[in-house]
JSON list of C-alpha atoms in Angstrom, two decimals:
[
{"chain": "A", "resi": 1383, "resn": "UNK", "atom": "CA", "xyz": [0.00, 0.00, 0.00]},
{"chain": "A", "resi": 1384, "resn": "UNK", "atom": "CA", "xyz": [1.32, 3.47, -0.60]},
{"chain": "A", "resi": 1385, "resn": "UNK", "atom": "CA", "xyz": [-0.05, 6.69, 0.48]},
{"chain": "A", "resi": 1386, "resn": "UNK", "atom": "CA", "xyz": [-0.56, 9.10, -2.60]},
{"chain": "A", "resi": 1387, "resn": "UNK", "atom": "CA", "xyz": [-1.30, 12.65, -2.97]},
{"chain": "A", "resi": 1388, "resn": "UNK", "atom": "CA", "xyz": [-3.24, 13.33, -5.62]},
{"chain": "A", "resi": 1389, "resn": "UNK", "atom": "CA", "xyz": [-2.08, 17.07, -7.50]},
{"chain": "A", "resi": 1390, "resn": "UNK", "atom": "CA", "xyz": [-3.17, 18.85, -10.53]},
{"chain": "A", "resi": 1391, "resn": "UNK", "atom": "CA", "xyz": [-5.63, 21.65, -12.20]},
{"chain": "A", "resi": 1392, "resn": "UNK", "atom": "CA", "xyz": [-9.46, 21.07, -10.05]},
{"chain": "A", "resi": 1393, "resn": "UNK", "atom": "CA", "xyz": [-10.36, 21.65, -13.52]},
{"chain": "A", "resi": 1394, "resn": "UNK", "atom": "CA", "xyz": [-9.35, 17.71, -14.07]},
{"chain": "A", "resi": 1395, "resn": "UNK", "atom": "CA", "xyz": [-11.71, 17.11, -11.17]},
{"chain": "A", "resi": 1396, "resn": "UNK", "atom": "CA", "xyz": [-13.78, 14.51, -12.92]},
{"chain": "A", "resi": 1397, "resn": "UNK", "atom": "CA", "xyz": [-10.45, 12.80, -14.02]},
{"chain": "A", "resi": 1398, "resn": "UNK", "atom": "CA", "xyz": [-8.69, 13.37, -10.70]},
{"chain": "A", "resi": 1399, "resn": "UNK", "atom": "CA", "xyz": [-12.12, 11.19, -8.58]},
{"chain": "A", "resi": 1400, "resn": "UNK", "atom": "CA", "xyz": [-12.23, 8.33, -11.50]},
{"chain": "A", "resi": 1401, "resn": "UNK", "atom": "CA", "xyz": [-8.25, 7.68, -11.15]},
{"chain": "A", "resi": 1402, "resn": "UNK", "atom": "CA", "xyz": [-8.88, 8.54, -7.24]},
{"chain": "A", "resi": 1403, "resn": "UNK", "atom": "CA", "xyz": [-11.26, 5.57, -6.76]},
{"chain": "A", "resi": 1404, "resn": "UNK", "atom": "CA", "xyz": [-9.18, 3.26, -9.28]},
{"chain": "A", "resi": 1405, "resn": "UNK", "atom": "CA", "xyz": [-6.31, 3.74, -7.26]},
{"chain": "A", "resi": 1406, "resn": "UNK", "atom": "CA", "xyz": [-7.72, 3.27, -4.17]},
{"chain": "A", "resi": 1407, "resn": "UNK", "atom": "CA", "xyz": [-9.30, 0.11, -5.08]},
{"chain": "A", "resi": 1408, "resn": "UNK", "atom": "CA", "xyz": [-6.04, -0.97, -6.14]},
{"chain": "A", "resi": 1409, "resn": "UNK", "atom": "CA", "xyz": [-5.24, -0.61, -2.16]},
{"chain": "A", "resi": 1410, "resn": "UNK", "atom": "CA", "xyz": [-3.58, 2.53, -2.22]},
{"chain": "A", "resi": 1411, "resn": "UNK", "atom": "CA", "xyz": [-4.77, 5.55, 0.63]},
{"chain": "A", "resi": 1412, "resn": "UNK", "atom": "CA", "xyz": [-5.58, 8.67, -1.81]},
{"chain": "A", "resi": 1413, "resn": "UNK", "atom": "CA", "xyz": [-4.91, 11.91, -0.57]},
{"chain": "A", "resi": 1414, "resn": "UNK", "atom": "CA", "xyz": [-7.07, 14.91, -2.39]},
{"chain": "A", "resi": 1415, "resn": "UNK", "atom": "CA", "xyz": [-7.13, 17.87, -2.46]},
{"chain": "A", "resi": 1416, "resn": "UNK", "atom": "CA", "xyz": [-10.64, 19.40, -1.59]},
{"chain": "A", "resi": 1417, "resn": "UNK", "atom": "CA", "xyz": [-12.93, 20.74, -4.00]},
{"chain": "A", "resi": 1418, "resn": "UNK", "atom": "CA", "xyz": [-16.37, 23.01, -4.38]},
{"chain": "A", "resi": 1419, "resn": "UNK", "atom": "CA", "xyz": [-18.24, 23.00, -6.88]},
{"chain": "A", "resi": 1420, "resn": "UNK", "atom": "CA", "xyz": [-19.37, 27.13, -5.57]},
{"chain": "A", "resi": 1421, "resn": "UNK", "atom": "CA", "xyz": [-15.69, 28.43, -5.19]},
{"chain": "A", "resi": 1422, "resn": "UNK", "atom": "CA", "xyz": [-13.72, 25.75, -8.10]},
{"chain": "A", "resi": 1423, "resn": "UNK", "atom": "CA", "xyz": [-10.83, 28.12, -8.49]},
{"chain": "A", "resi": 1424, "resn": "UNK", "atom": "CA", "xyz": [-8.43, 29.95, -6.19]},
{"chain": "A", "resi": 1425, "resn": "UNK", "atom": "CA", "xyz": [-9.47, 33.13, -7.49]},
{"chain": "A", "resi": 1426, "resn": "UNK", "atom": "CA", "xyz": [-12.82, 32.60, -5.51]},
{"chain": "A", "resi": 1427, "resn": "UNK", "atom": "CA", "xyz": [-11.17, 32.31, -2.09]},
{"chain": "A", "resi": 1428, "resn": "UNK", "atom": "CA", "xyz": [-9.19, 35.19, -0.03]},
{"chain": "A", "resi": 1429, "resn": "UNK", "atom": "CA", "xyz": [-5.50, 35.58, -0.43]},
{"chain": "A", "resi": 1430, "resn": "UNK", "atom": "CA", "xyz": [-5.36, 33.78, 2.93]},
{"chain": "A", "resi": 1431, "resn": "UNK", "atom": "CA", "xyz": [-7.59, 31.23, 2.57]},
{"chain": "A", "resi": 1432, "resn": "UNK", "atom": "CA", "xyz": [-5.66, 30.58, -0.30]},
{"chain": "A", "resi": 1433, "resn": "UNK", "atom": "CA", "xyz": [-2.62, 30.56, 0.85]},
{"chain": "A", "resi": 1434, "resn": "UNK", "atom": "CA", "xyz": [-3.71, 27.78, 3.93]},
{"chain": "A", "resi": 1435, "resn": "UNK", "atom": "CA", "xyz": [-5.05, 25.90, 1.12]},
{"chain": "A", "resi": 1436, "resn": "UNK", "atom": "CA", "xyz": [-1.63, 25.53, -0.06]},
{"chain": "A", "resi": 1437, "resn": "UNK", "atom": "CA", "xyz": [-0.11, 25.10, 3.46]},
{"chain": "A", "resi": 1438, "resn": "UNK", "atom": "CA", "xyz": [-2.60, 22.28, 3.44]},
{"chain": "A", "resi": 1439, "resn": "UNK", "atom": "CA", "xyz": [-1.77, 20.65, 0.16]},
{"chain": "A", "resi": 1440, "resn": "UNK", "atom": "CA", "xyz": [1.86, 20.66, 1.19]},
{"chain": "A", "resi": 1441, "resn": "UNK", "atom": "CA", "xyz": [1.32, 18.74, 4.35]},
{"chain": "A", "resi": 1442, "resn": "UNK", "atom": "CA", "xyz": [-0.75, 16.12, 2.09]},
{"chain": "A", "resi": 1443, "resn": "UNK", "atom": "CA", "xyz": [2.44, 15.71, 0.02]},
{"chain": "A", "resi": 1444, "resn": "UNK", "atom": "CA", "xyz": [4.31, 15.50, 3.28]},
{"chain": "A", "resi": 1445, "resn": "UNK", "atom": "CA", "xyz": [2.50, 12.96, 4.18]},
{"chain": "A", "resi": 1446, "resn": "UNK", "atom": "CA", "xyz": [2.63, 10.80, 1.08]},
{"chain": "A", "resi": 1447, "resn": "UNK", "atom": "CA", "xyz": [4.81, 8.11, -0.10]},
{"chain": "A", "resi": 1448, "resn": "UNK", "atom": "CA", "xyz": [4.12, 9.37, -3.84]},
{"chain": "A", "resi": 1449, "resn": "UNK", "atom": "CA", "xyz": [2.02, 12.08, -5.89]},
{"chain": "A", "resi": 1450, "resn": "UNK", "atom": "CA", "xyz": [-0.31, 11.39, -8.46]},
{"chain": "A", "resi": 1451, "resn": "UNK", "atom": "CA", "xyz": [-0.16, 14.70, -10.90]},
{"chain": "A", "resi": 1452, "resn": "UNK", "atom": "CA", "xyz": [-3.35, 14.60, -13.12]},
{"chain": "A", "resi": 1453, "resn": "UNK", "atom": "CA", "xyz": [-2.06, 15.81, -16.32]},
{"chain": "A", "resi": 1454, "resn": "UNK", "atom": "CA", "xyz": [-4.70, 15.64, -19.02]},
{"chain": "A", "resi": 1455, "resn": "UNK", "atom": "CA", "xyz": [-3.35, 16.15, -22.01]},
{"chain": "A", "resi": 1456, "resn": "UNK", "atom": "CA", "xyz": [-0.18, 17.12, -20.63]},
{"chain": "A", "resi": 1457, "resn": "UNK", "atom": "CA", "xyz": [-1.17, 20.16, -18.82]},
{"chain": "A", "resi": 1458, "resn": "UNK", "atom": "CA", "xyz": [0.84, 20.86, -15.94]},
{"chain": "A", "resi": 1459, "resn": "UNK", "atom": "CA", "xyz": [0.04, 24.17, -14.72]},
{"chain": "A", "resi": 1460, "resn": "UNK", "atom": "CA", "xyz": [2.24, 26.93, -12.42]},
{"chain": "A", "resi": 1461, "resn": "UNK", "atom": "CA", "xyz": [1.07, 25.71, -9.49]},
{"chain": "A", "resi": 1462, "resn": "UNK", "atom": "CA", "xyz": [1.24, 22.12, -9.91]},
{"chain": "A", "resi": 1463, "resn": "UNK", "atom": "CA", "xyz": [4.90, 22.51, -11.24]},
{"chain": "A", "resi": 1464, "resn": "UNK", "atom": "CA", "xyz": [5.75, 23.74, -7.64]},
{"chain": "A", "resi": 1465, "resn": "UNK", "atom": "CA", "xyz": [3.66, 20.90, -6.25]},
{"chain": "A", "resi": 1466, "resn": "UNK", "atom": "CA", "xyz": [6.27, 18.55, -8.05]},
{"chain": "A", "resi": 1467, "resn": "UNK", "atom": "CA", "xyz": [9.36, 20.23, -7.19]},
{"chain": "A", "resi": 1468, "resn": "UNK", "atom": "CA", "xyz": [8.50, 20.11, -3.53]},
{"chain": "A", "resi": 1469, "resn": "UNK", "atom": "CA", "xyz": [7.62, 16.69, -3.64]},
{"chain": "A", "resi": 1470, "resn": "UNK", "atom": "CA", "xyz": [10.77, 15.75, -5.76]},
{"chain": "A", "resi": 1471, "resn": "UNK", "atom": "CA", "xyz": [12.86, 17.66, -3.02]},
{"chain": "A", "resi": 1472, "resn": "UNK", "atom": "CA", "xyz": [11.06, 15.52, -0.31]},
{"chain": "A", "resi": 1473, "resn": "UNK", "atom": "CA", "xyz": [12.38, 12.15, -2.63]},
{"chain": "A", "resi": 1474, "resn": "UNK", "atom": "CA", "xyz": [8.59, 11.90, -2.96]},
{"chain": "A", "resi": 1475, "resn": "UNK", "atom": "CA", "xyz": [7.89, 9.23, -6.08]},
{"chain": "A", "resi": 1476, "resn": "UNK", "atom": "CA", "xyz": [6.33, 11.40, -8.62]},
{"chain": "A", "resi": 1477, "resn": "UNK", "atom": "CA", "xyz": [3.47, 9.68, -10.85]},
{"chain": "A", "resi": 1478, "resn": "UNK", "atom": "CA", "xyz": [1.68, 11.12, -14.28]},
{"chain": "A", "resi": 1479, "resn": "UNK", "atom": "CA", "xyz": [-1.67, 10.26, -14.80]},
{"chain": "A", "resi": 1480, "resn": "UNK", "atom": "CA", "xyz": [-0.78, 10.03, -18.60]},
{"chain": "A", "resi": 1481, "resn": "UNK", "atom": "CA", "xyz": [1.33, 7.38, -18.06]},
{"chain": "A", "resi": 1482, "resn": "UNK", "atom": "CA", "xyz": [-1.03, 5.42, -16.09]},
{"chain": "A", "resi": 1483, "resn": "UNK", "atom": "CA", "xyz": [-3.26, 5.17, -19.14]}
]
């Protein structure tokens, strides 16, 4: 069993559930980050509610053995890019969702 965190662009949110429970069902503990349909981008929250969003997503890839970046189509935005250098810098195992296909 490994602990993953899953990271990418919430809008991949339909892709990010359906490899969430496939993985999971595999036996691996899934790790997501949360989501609202009301507020789906980071431009809807406050600066600081923002940034402890991020604090919190961090501490998810902290906490993981591996991360799971949802890249459909290749997209890897800015943010998600930072996600994988921290993890990288942890020795996290870094995982593409295009490659899992």
């Amino acid at each position: 069993m490994k602990i993953i965190t899953v990271c990418g662009s919430l809008r991949f949110y339909k892709e990010m559930m359906e490899i969430t429970e496939k993985m999971e069902l595999e036996g691996n503990c899934m790790l997501v980050p949360i989501y609202n349909p009301t507020r789906p981008n980071k431009d809807d929250f406050t600066e600081e509610e923002a940034d402890m969003l991020d604090k919190m997503h961090k501490e998810r890839i902290k906490l993981a053995d591996a991360i799971l970046v949802v890249n459909v189509d290749g997209y890897i935005g800015v943010s998600t890019s930072k996600e994988i250098e921290f993890a990288k810098s942890l020795g996290k195992e870094v995982i593409y969702y295009t490659d899992l296909k």
